[in-house]
Amino acid sequence: MRTNWMKRIGGVAAFGLIAAAAVWFAWPQPIPVDLATVARGLMEVTVDDQAKTQVRHVYTMSAPIAGKVLRISPPHHVGDAVVKDETVVAVMQPATPSFHDVRTHEELLAALGAAEAAVTFAEAEVKRLEAALGYSRTELERADKLAKTGAISQGALDKARFEVDTNEAALASAKAQVEVRRNEQAMIQARLGQPADDAAQSDPACCIQLRAPVSGRILKIVQESEGMVQPGAPLVEIGDPLDLQVVADLLSTDAVQIRPGAAVRIDGWGGPTLQGKVTRVDPAGFLKVSALGIEEQRVHTEIDLVDPSEKWSQLGHDYRVIVHVTSWRDDNVLTVPVAALFRKGDDWAVYLAKDGRARATMVKVGHRDNKVAEVESGLSEGDRVVLHPSDRVDDGVAVRERNTE
């Protein structure tokens, strides 16, 4: 009898243990979550974008006339120092004559023959007038002697002098005509010339020497090799690498939040973080197509480097940097991590961890960056909120902080 009771008691105890285990396993367990504390501190909202460095004043030397520019690199290279009005950066020579067709060549040959004949005719005329002048001078001497003896009248003497003066003037005119014809002949001979290497062309003294307009360094050589250029063609860019600024093309929606004088952090260039300030925000934007083919309105923004040049001496012209332009800042603001916020209708909400349960709480936020948001109402300093709430987290659900060890 005693044995039966013992068996019954053991069976009931075993059943009870099984039932308790089943209830324990079926009972909802608190959901492990990551928690963060709402706290006060410094908050800074920045506009982040890619930018590039730029020499403030870049001087582009261009060809003053059409001609042939001699090779620039070498002797000059990008980075070479130049001195204002002393360093010869480029040398230009006159353009070589162009080729002409067969018909033009034959016409020029005929014109050259006519010019040579005209020269011969003019020279013959000079010889004729020289002979006439010599004869008239002899006649003048004879008339002068006869006039002294009274053998001829004064009118005959004056006529002899007139003939001498007339022949002298005609001879001078004929000699000038010879020069005209010879110059015409030389002009046609020059037009007959074909492109060829001329020793005179290789003498830089006969050409135009372009000197540096400012002291600095060569930033870019546009025309490196020897070649023909037109007037105004860019040849070399010169500037002072120590007179450096940063230029950024910001989205127009970001540019309206920025004012001249705003602080800027500059990094992403391979060196330490630099400090700068906005000096200019253009009043007009421009259209720029992104790498994804999206049309964007951008605004040109200029930034001055505040740090001494020794800190950014390795930077050069057209280097890539990342700028963080401060659009708003407060040293004492209540913040909540952006990762704790979620949408509830048209408003923001968080799950507030209180007494071991998640409580959905409406929050009004102000400024935001990529990490935290300004809390205007709904939370207090020291509150604990759930980060990255999953679909399992709901209002009233038991939660516990995940073990981070």
Coordinates of N, CA and C in Angstrom, one line a residue, residues 135-368:
Y135 N 75.1 114.8 -120.9 CA 75.1 115.7 -122.1 C 74.6 117.1 -121.7
S136 N 73.5 117.2 -120.9 CA 73.0 118.5 -120.5 C 74.0 119.3 -119.6
R137 N 74.7 118.6 -118.8 CA 75.7 119.3 -118.0 C 76.8 119.8 -118.9
T138 N 77.2 119.1 -119.9 CA 78.3 119.6 -120.8 C 77.8 120.8 -121.5
E139 N 76.5 120.7 -122.0 CA 75.9 121.9 -122.7 C 75.9 123.1 -121.8
L140 N 75.6 122.8 -120.5 CA 75.5 124.0 -119.5 C 76.8 124.6 -119.3
E141 N 77.9 123.8 -119.3 CA 79.2 124.4 -119.1 C 79.6 125.2 -120.4
R142 N 79.3 124.7 -121.5 CA 79.6 125.4 -122.8 C 78.8 126.7 -122.8
A143 N 77.5 126.6 -122.5 CA 76.7 127.9 -122.5 C 77.1 128.9 -121.5
D144 N 77.6 128.4 -120.4 CA 78.1 129.3 -119.3 C 79.3 130.1 -119.8
K145 N 80.2 129.4 -120.5 CA 81.4 130.1 -121.1 C 81.0 131.1 -122.2
L146 N 80.1 130.7 -123.0 CA 79.7 131.6 -124.1 C 79.0 132.8 -123.6
A147 N 78.2 132.6 -122.5 CA 77.4 133.7 -121.9 C 78.4 134.7 -121.3
K148 N 79.5 134.3 -120.8 CA 80.5 135.2 -120.2 C 81.1 136.1 -121.3
T149 N 81.2 135.6 -122.5 CA 81.8 136.4 -123.6 C 80.7 137.1 -124.4
G150 N 79.5 136.9 -124.1 CA 78.4 137.6 -124.7 C 78.0 136.9 -126.0
A151 N 78.4 135.7 -126.3 CA 78.1 135.0 -127.6 C 76.7 134.5 -127.6
I152 N 76.1 134.2 -126.5 CA 74.7 133.7 -126.4 C 73.9 134.6 -125.4
S153 N 72.6 134.5 -125.6 CA 71.8 135.3 -124.7 C 71.6 134.6 -123.3
Q154 N 71.1 135.4 -122.4 CA 70.8 134.9 -121.0 C 69.7 133.8 -121.1
G155 N 68.8 133.9 -122.0 CA 67.7 132.9 -122.1 C 68.3 131.6 -122.5
A156 N 69.3 131.5 -123.4 CA 69.9 130.2 -123.8 C 70.6 129.6 -122.6
L157 N 71.2 130.4 -121.8 CA 71.9 129.9 -120.6 C 70.9 129.3 -119.6
D158 N 69.8 130.0 -119.4 CA 68.7 129.5 -118.5 C 68.1 128.2 -119.0
K159 N 68.0 128.1 -120.3 CA 67.4 126.9 -120.9 C 68.3 125.7 -120.6
A160 N 69.6 125.9 -120.7 CA 70.6 124.9 -120.5 C 70.5 124.4 -119.0
R161 N 70.4 125.4 -118.1 CA 70.3 125.0 -116.7 C 69.0 124.2 -116.5
F162 N 67.9 124.7 -117.2 CA 66.6 124.0 -117.0 C 66.7 122.5 -117.5
E163 N 67.5 122.3 -118.5 CA 67.6 120.9 -119.0 C 68.4 120.1 -118.0
V164 N 69.4 120.6 -117.3 CA 70.1 119.9 -116.3 C 69.2 119.5 -115.1
D165 N 68.5 120.5 -114.7 CA 67.6 120.2 -113.5 C 66.5 119.2 -113.9
T166 N 66.0 119.3 -115.1 CA 65.0 118.3 -115.5 C 65.5 116.9 -115.6
N167 N 66.7 116.8 -116.1 CA 67.3 115.5 -116.3 C 67.7 114.9 -114.9
E168 N 68.1 115.7 -114.0 CA 68.4 115.2 -112.6 C 67.2 114.7 -111.9
A169 N 66.1 115.5 -112.1 CA 64.8 115.0 -111.5 C 64.3 113.7 -112.1
A170 N 64.5 113.6 -113.4 CA 64.0 112.4 -114.1 C 64.9 111.2 -113.7
L171 N 66.2 111.4 -113.5 CA 67.1 110.4 -113.1 C 66.7 109.9 -111.7
A172 N 66.4 110.8 -110.8 CA 66.1 110.4 -109.5 C 64.8 109.5 -109.5
S173 N 63.8 110.0 -110.3 CA 62.6 109.3 -110.5 C 62.8 107.9 -111.1
A174 N 63.7 107.8 -112.0 CA 64.0 106.5 -112.6 C 64.7 105.5 -111.7
K175 N 65.6 106.1 -110.8 CA 66.2 105.2 -109.8 C 65.2 104.7 -108.8
A176 N 64.3 105.6 -108.4 CA 63.2 105.1 -107.5 C 62.4 104.1 -108.1
Q177 N 62.1 104.2 -109.4 CA 61.3 103.2 -110.1 C 62.0 101.9 -110.2
V178 N 63.4 101.9 -110.3 CA 64.1 100.7 -110.3 C 63.9 100.0 -108.9
E179 N 64.0 100.7 -107.8 CA 63.8 100.1 -106.5 C 62.4 99.5 -106.4
V180 N 61.4 100.2 -106.9 CA 60.0 99.7 -106.9 C 60.0 98.4 -107.6
R181 N 60.5 98.3 -108.8 CA 60.5 97.1 -109.6 C 61.3 95.9 -108.9
R182 N 62.4 96.3 -108.3 CA 63.2 95.2 -107.6 C 62.4 94.7 -106.4
N183 N 61.7 95.6 -105.7 CA 60.9 95.1 -104.5 C 59.8 94.3 -105.0
E184 N 59.1 94.6 -106.1 CA 58.1 93.8 -106.7 C 58.6 92.4 -107.0
Q185 N 59.8 92.4 -107.6 CA 60.4 91.1 -108.0 C 60.7 90.3 -106.7
A186 N 61.2 90.9 -105.7 CA 61.5 90.2 -104.4 C 60.2 89.7 -103.8
M187 N 59.2 90.4 -103.9 CA 57.9 90.0 -103.3 C 57.4 88.7 -104.0
I188 N 57.5 88.7 -105.3 CA 57.0 87.5 -106.1 C 58.0 86.3 -105.8
Q189 N 59.3 86.6 -105.7 CA 60.2 85.5 -105.3 C 59.9 84.9 -104.0
A190 N 59.5 85.8 -103.0 CA 59.1 85.3 -101.7 C 57.9 84.4 -101.8
R191 N 56.9 84.8 -102.6 CA 55.7 84.1 -102.7 C 55.9 82.7 -103.4
L192 N 57.0 82.7 -104.2 CA 57.4 81.4 -104.8 C 58.1 80.4 -103.9
G193 N 58.6 80.9 -102.7 CA 59.3 80.1 -101.8 C 58.4 79.0 -101.2
Q194 N 58.9 77.8 -101.0 CA 58.2 76.6 -100.4 C 58.6 76.5 -99.0
P195 N 57.8 75.8 -98.1 CA 58.1 75.5 -96.7 C 59.4 74.8 -96.7
A196 N 60.4 75.3 -95.9 CA 61.7 74.6 -95.7 C 62.3 75.1 -94.4
D197 N 63.2 74.3 -93.9 CA 64.0 74.7 -92.7 C 64.9 75.8 -93.1
D198 N 64.8 76.9 -92.3 CA 65.6 78.0 -92.6 C 66.5 78.3 -91.3
A199 N 67.7 78.5 -91.5 CA 68.6 78.7 -90.4 C 68.2 79.9 -89.6
A200 N 67.6 80.9 -90.3 CA 67.2 82.1 -89.6 C 66.0 81.9 -88.6
Q201 N 65.2 80.9 -89.0 CA 64.0 80.5 -88.2 C 64.4 79.9 -86.9
S202 N 65.6 79.3 -86.8 CA 66.0 78.7 -85.6 C 66.7 79.6 -84.6
D203 N 66.8 80.8 -84.9 CA 67.4 81.8 -84.0 C 66.4 82.5 -83.2
P204 N 66.3 82.2 -81.9 CA 65.2 82.8 -81.0 C 65.3 84.3 -81.0
A205 N 66.5 84.9 -81.3 CA 66.6 86.3 -81.2 C 65.7 87.0 -82.2
C206 N 65.3 86.3 -83.3 CA 64.5 86.9 -84.4 C 63.0 86.8 -84.0
C207 N 62.7 86.1 -82.9 CA 61.3 85.7 -82.7 C 60.7 86.4 -81.4
I208 N 59.5 86.0 -81.1 CA 58.8 86.6 -79.9 C 59.1 85.8 -78.7
Q209 N 59.6 86.4 -77.6 CA 59.8 85.7 -76.4 C 58.7 86.1 -75.4
L210 N 58.0 85.1 -74.9 CA 56.9 85.3 -74.0 C 57.5 85.1 -72.6
R211 N 57.5 86.1 -71.8 CA 58.0 86.0 -70.4 C 56.9 85.9 -69.4
A212 N 57.2 85.4 -68.2 CA 56.2 85.1 -67.2 C 55.6 86.4 -66.7
P213 N 54.3 86.5 -66.6 CA 53.6 87.7 -66.2 C 53.7 87.9 -64.7
V214 N 53.9 86.8 -63.9 CA 54.0 86.9 -62.5 C 55.0 85.9 -62.0
S215 N 55.4 86.1 -60.8 CA 56.3 85.1 -60.1 C 55.5 84.0 -59.5
G216 N 56.0 82.7 -59.7 CA 55.3 81.6 -59.2 C 55.8 80.3 -59.7
R217 N 54.9 79.4 -60.1 CA 55.3 78.1 -60.6 C 54.4 77.8 -61.8
I218 N 54.9 77.0 -62.7 CA 54.1 76.5 -63.9 C 53.2 75.4 -63.4
L219 N 51.9 75.7 -63.6 CA 50.8 74.8 -63.1 C 50.4 73.8 -64.2
K220 N 50.5 74.3 -65.4 CA 50.0 73.4 -66.5 C 50.6 73.9 -67.8
I221 N 51.1 73.0 -68.6 CA 51.6 73.3 -70.0 C 50.6 72.7 -71.0
V222 N 49.9 73.7 -71.6 CA 48.8 73.3 -72.5 C 49.4 72.8 -73.9
Q223 N 50.4 73.6 -74.4 CA 51.0 73.3 -75.7 C 52.5 72.8 -75.4
E224 N 52.7 71.5 -75.2 CA 54.0 71.0 -74.9 C 54.9 71.0 -76.1
S225 N 54.4 70.4 -77.2 CA 55.3 70.2 -78.3 C 55.3 71.4 -79.3
E226 N 56.3 71.4 -80.2 CA 56.3 72.5 -81.2 C 55.1 72.4 -82.1
G227 N 54.6 73.5 -82.5 CA 53.5 73.4 -83.4 C 52.9 74.8 -83.8
M228 N 52.1 74.8 -84.8 CA 51.4 76.1 -85.2 C 50.2 76.4 -84.3
V229 N 50.1 77.6 -83.9 CA 49.0 78.0 -83.1 C 48.4 79.3 -83.6
Q230 N 47.1 79.5 -83.3 CA 46.4 80.7 -83.7 C 46.4 81.7 -82.6
P231 N 46.2 83.0 -82.9 CA 46.2 84.0 -81.9 C 45.2 83.7 -80.7
G232 N 45.6 83.9 -79.5 CA 44.8 83.6 -78.4 C 44.8 82.1 -77.9
A233 N 45.6 81.3 -78.6 CA 45.7 79.9 -78.1 C 46.4 79.8 -76.8
P234 N 45.8 79.1 -75.8 CA 46.5 79.0 -74.5 C 47.8 78.1 -74.6
L235 N 48.8 78.6 -73.9 CA 50.1 77.9 -73.9 C 50.5 77.3 -72.6
V236 N 50.5 78.2 -71.5 CA 51.0 77.8 -70.2 C 50.1 78.5 -69.2
E237 N 49.9 77.8 -68.0 CA 49.2 78.4 -66.9 C 50.2 78.5 -65.7
I238 N 50.2 79.7 -65.1 CA 51.2 80.0 -64.1 C 50.4 80.6 -62.9
G239 N 50.9 80.2 -61.7 CA 50.2 80.7 -60.4 C 51.2 80.4 -59.2
D240 N 50.7 80.9 -58.1 CA 51.5 80.8 -56.8 C 50.8 79.7 -56.0
P241 N 51.5 78.5 -55.8 CA 50.9 77.4 -55.1 C 50.6 77.7 -53.6
L242 N 51.3 78.7 -53.1 CA 51.0 79.1 -51.7 C 49.8 80.0 -51.5
D243 N 49.3 80.5 -52.6 CA 48.0 81.2 -52.6 C 46.9 80.3 -53.0
L244 N 46.6 79.4 -52.1 CA 45.7 78.3 -52.4 C 44.3 78.5 -51.7
Q245 N 43.3 78.0 -52.3 CA 41.9 78.0 -51.8 C 41.2 76.7 -52.2
V246 N 40.1 76.5 -51.6 CA 39.3 75.3 -51.8 C 38.0 75.7 -52.5
V247 N 37.6 75.1 -53.6 CA 36.4 75.4 -54.2 C 35.5 74.1 -54.2
A248 N 34.2 74.3 -53.9 CA 33.3 73.2 -53.9 C 32.0 73.6 -54.6
D249 N 31.5 72.7 -55.4 CA 30.2 72.9 -56.1 C 29.1 72.2 -55.2
L250 N 28.4 72.9 -54.4 CA 27.5 72.4 -53.5 C 26.1 72.4 -54.1
L251 N 25.2 71.4 -53.6 CA 23.8 71.4 -54.1 C 23.2 72.8 -53.6
S252 N 22.3 73.3 -54.5 CA 21.7 74.6 -54.1 C 20.9 74.5 -52.9
T253 N 20.3 73.3 -52.6 CA 19.5 73.1 -51.3 C 20.4 73.2 -50.1
D254 N 21.7 72.8 -50.3 CA 22.6 73.0 -49.2 C 23.3 74.4 -49.1
A255 N 23.5 75.0 -50.3 CA 24.1 76.3 -50.3 C 23.3 77.3 -49.6
V256 N 21.9 77.2 -49.7 CA 21.1 78.2 -49.0 C 21.2 78.2 -47.5
Q257 N 21.8 77.2 -46.9 CA 22.0 77.1 -45.5 C 23.3 77.6 -45.0
I258 N 24.2 78.1 -46.0 CA 25.6 78.4 -45.7 C 25.7 79.9 -45.9
R259 N 26.5 80.6 -45.0 CA 26.8 82.0 -45.1 C 28.3 82.2 -45.1
P260 N 28.8 83.3 -45.7 CA 30.2 83.6 -45.7 C 30.7 83.7 -44.2
G261 N 31.8 83.1 -44.0 CA 32.4 83.1 -42.6 C 32.1 81.8 -41.9
A262 N 31.3 80.9 -42.4 CA 31.0 79.6 -41.8 C 32.3 78.8 -41.7
A263 N 32.4 78.1 -40.6 CA 33.6 77.2 -40.3 C 33.5 76.0 -41.2
V264 N 34.7 75.5 -41.6 CA 34.8 74.4 -42.5 C 35.9 73.4 -42.0
R265 N 35.6 72.1 -42.0 CA 36.6 71.1 -41.7 C 37.0 70.5 -43.1
I266 N 38.3 70.3 -43.3 CA 38.8 69.8 -44.6 C 39.6 68.6 -44.3
D267 N 39.2 67.4 -44.9 CA 40.0 66.2 -44.8 C 39.8 65.4 -46.0
G268 N 40.3 64.1 -45.9 CA 40.2 63.3 -47.1 C 41.2 63.6 -48.2
W269 N 42.3 64.3 -47.8 CA 43.3 64.6 -48.8 C 44.6 63.9 -48.6
G270 N 44.7 63.0 -47.5 CA 45.9 62.3 -47.2 C 46.7 62.9 -46.1
G271 N 46.2 64.0 -45.5 CA 47.0 64.6 -44.4 C 46.1 64.9 -43.3
P272 N 46.5 65.7 -42.3 CA 45.7 66.0 -41.1 C 44.5 66.9 -41.5
T273 N 43.5 66.9 -40.6 CA 42.3 67.7 -40.8 C 42.6 69.2 -40.8
L274 N 42.2 69.9 -41.7 CA 42.5 71.4 -41.8 C 41.2 72.2 -41.5
Q275 N 41.5 73.4 -41.1 CA 40.4 74.3 -40.8 C 40.3 75.4 -41.9
G276 N 39.1 75.7 -42.2 CA 38.9 76.8 -43.2 C 37.6 77.6 -42.9
K277 N 37.3 78.5 -43.7 CA 36.1 79.3 -43.6 C 35.6 79.7 -45.0
V278 N 34.3 79.8 -45.1 CA 33.7 80.2 -46.4 C 33.9 81.6 -46.6
T279 N 34.4 82.0 -47.8 CA 34.6 83.4 -48.2 C 33.6 83.9 -49.2
R280 N 33.0 82.9 -50.0 CA 32.1 83.4 -51.0 C 31.1 82.2 -51.4
V281 N 29.8 82.6 -51.5 CA 28.8 81.7 -52.1 C 28.2 82.4 -53.3
D282 N 28.4 81.9 -54.5 CA 27.9 82.5 -55.7 C 26.4 82.7 -55.6
P283 N 25.9 83.9 -56.1 CA 24.5 84.1 -56.1 C 23.7 83.4 -57.2
A284 N 24.5 82.8 -58.1 CA 23.8 82.1 -59.2 C 24.4 80.6 -59.3
G285 N 23.5 79.7 -59.6 CA 23.9 78.3 -59.7 C 24.0 77.9 -61.2
F286 N 24.4 76.6 -61.3 CA 24.5 76.1 -62.7 C 24.1 74.6 -62.7
L287 N 23.8 74.1 -63.8 CA 23.4 72.7 -64.0 C 24.6 71.8 -64.1
K288 N 24.6 70.7 -63.4 CA 25.7 69.7 -63.4 C 25.0 68.3 -63.4
V289 N 25.5 67.5 -64.3 CA 25.0 66.1 -64.4 C 25.9 65.2 -63.6
S290 N 25.3 64.5 -62.7 CA 26.1 63.6 -61.8 C 26.6 62.4 -62.6
A291 N 27.4 61.5 -61.9 CA 27.9 60.3 -62.6 C 26.7 59.3 -62.9
L292 N 25.6 59.5 -62.2 CA 24.5 58.6 -62.4 C 23.5 59.2 -63.5
G293 N 23.9 60.3 -64.0 CA 23.1 60.9 -65.1 C 21.9 61.8 -64.5
I294 N 22.0 62.2 -63.2 CA 21.0 63.0 -62.6 C 21.4 64.5 -62.7
E295 N 20.4 65.3 -63.2 CA 20.7 66.7 -63.3 C 20.6 67.4 -61.9
E296 N 21.6 68.1 -61.6 CA 21.6 68.8 -60.3 C 22.0 70.3 -60.4
Q297 N 21.3 71.1 -59.6 CA 21.7 72.5 -59.6 C 22.8 72.7 -58.5
R298 N 23.9 73.1 -58.9 CA 25.1 73.3 -58.0 C 25.4 74.8 -57.9
V299 N 26.1 75.1 -56.8 CA 26.4 76.5 -56.5 C 27.9 76.5 -56.2
H300 N 28.7 77.4 -56.9 CA 30.1 77.5 -56.7 C 30.4 78.2 -55.3
T301 N 31.2 77.5 -54.5 CA 31.5 78.1 -53.1 C 33.0 78.1 -53.0
E302 N 33.5 79.2 -52.4 CA 35.0 79.3 -52.2 C 35.3 79.3 -50.7
I303 N 36.4 78.6 -50.4 CA 36.8 78.4 -49.0 C 38.2 78.8 -48.8
D304 N 38.6 79.6 -47.8 CA 39.9 79.9 -47.5 C 40.5 79.0 -46.4
L305 N 41.8 78.6 -46.5 CA 42.4 77.8 -45.5 C 42.9 78.7 -44.4
V306 N 42.5 78.3 -43.2 CA 42.8 79.1 -42.0 C 44.2 78.7 -41.4
D307 N 44.5 77.4 -41.5 CA 45.8 76.9 -40.9 C 47.0 77.5 -41.7
P308 N 48.1 77.5 -41.0 CA 49.3 78.0 -41.7 C 49.7 77.1 -42.8
S309 N 50.4 77.7 -43.8 CA 50.8 76.9 -45.0 C 51.7 75.7 -44.7
E310 N 52.4 75.7 -43.6 CA 53.3 74.6 -43.3 C 52.5 73.3 -43.0
K311 N 51.2 73.5 -42.7 CA 50.4 72.3 -42.4 C 49.8 71.7 -43.6
W312 N 49.7 72.5 -44.7 CA 49.1 71.9 -45.9 C 50.0 72.1 -47.1
S313 N 51.3 72.2 -46.8 CA 52.3 72.5 -47.9 C 52.3 71.4 -49.0
Q314 N 51.9 70.2 -48.6 CA 51.9 69.1 -49.6 C 50.7 69.2 -50.6
L315 N 49.7 70.0 -50.3 CA 48.6 70.2 -51.2 C 49.1 71.0 -52.4
G316 N 48.5 70.7 -53.6 CA 48.8 71.5 -54.8 C 47.5 71.9 -55.5
H317 N 47.7 72.4 -56.7 CA 46.6 72.8 -57.5 C 45.7 71.6 -58.0
D318 N 44.4 71.7 -57.9 CA 43.5 70.7 -58.4 C 43.6 69.4 -57.6
Y319 N 43.9 69.4 -56.3 CA 43.9 68.2 -55.5 C 42.5 68.0 -54.9
R320 N 42.1 66.7 -54.8 CA 40.8 66.4 -54.2 C 40.8 66.4 -52.7
V321 N 39.7 67.0 -52.1 CA 39.5 67.1 -50.7 C 38.0 66.9 -50.4
I322 N 37.8 66.6 -49.1 CA 36.4 66.5 -48.6 C 36.2 67.7 -47.6
V323 N 35.1 68.4 -47.9 CA 34.8 69.6 -47.0 C 33.5 69.3 -46.2
H324 N 33.5 69.8 -44.9 CA 32.4 69.7 -44.0 C 32.1 71.1 -43.6
V325 N 31.1 71.7 -44.2 CA 30.8 73.1 -44.0 C 29.7 73.2 -42.9
T326 N 30.0 73.9 -41.8 CA 29.0 74.0 -40.7 C 27.9 74.9 -41.1
S327 N 26.7 74.4 -41.0 CA 25.5 75.2 -41.3 C 24.7 75.5 -40.0
W328 N 25.0 74.8 -38.9 CA 24.3 75.0 -37.6 C 25.2 74.4 -36.5
R329 N 25.2 75.0 -35.3 CA 26.0 74.5 -34.2 C 25.4 75.0 -32.9
D330 N 25.4 74.1 -31.9 CA 25.0 74.4 -30.6 C 25.8 73.6 -29.6
D331 N 26.4 74.3 -28.6 CA 27.2 73.6 -27.6 C 26.5 72.8 -26.5
N332 N 25.2 73.1 -26.4 CA 24.4 72.4 -25.3 C 23.0 72.1 -25.8
V333 N 22.9 71.0 -26.4 CA 21.6 70.6 -27.0 C 21.3 69.1 -26.7
L334 N 20.0 68.8 -26.4 CA 19.6 67.5 -26.1 C 19.5 66.7 -27.4
T335 N 20.2 65.6 -27.5 CA 20.3 64.8 -28.7 C 19.9 63.4 -28.5
V336 N 19.3 62.8 -29.5 CA 19.0 61.3 -29.6 C 19.6 60.8 -30.8
P337 N 20.1 59.5 -30.8 CA 20.7 58.9 -32.0 C 19.7 58.8 -33.1
V338 N 20.1 59.1 -34.3 CA 19.2 59.0 -35.4 C 18.7 57.5 -35.6
A339 N 19.6 56.6 -35.2 CA 19.2 55.1 -35.4 C 18.0 54.7 -34.5
A340 N 17.7 55.5 -33.5 CA 16.5 55.2 -32.6 C 15.2 55.7 -33.2
L341 N 15.2 56.6 -34.2 CA 14.0 57.2 -34.7 C 13.4 56.4 -35.7
F342 N 12.0 56.4 -35.7 CA 11.3 55.7 -36.8 C 10.0 56.6 -37.0
R343 N 9.4 56.4 -38.2 CA 8.3 57.1 -38.6 C 7.0 56.5 -38.0
K344 N 6.1 57.4 -37.5 CA 4.8 57.0 -37.1 C 3.8 58.0 -37.6
G345 N 3.3 57.7 -38.7 CA 2.5 58.6 -39.4 C 3.4 59.7 -40.0
D346 N 3.1 60.9 -39.8 CA 3.9 62.0 -40.3 C 4.9 62.5 -39.2
D347 N 4.9 61.9 -38.1 CA 5.8 62.3 -37.0 C 6.9 61.3 -36.7
W348 N 7.8 61.7 -35.8 CA 8.9 60.8 -35.4 C 8.5 60.2 -34.1
A349 N 9.0 59.0 -33.8 CA 8.8 58.3 -32.6 C 10.0 57.5 -32.2
V350 N 10.1 57.1 -30.9 CA 11.2 56.2 -30.5 C 10.6 55.2 -29.5
Y351 N 11.3 54.1 -29.3 CA 10.9 53.2 -28.2 C 11.7 53.5 -27.0
L352 N 11.0 54.0 -26.0 CA 11.6 54.3 -24.7 C 11.7 53.1 -23.8
A353 N 12.9 52.6 -23.4 CA 13.0 51.5 -22.5 C 12.8 51.9 -21.1
K354 N 11.6 51.5 -20.5 CA 11.2 51.9 -19.2 C 10.6 50.7 -18.4
D355 N 11.2 50.4 -17.2 CA 10.7 49.3 -16.4 C 10.7 48.0 -17.2
G356 N 11.7 47.8 -18.0 CA 11.9 46.6 -18.7 C 11.0 46.4 -19.9
R357 N 10.3 47.4 -20.3 CA 9.4 47.3 -21.5 C 9.6 48.5 -22.4
A358 N 9.3 48.2 -23.7 CA 9.5 49.3 -24.7 C 8.2 50.1 -24.8
R359 N 8.3 51.4 -24.7 CA 7.2 52.3 -24.7 C 7.3 53.2 -25.9
A360 N 6.4 53.1 -26.9 CA 6.4 54.0 -28.1 C 6.1 55.4 -27.6
T361 N 7.0 56.3 -27.9 CA 7.0 57.7 -27.5 C 7.1 58.6 -28.7
M362 N 6.2 59.6 -28.8 CA 6.3 60.6 -29.9 C 7.4 61.6 -29.5
V363 N 8.2 62.0 -30.6 CA 9.3 62.9 -30.4 C 9.3 64.0 -31.4
K364 N 9.5 65.2 -31.0 CA 9.6 66.3 -32.0 C 11.1 66.6 -32.1
V365 N 11.6 66.5 -33.3 CA 13.1 66.7 -33.5 C 13.3 68.0 -34.4
G366 N 14.5 68.5 -34.2 CA 14.8 69.7 -34.9 C 15.9 69.4 -35.9
H367 N 17.1 70.0 -35.7 CA 18.2 69.7 -36.6 C 18.7 68.3 -36.5
R368 N 19.2 67.8 -37.6 CA 19.7 66.4 -37.7 C 21.0 66.4 -38.5

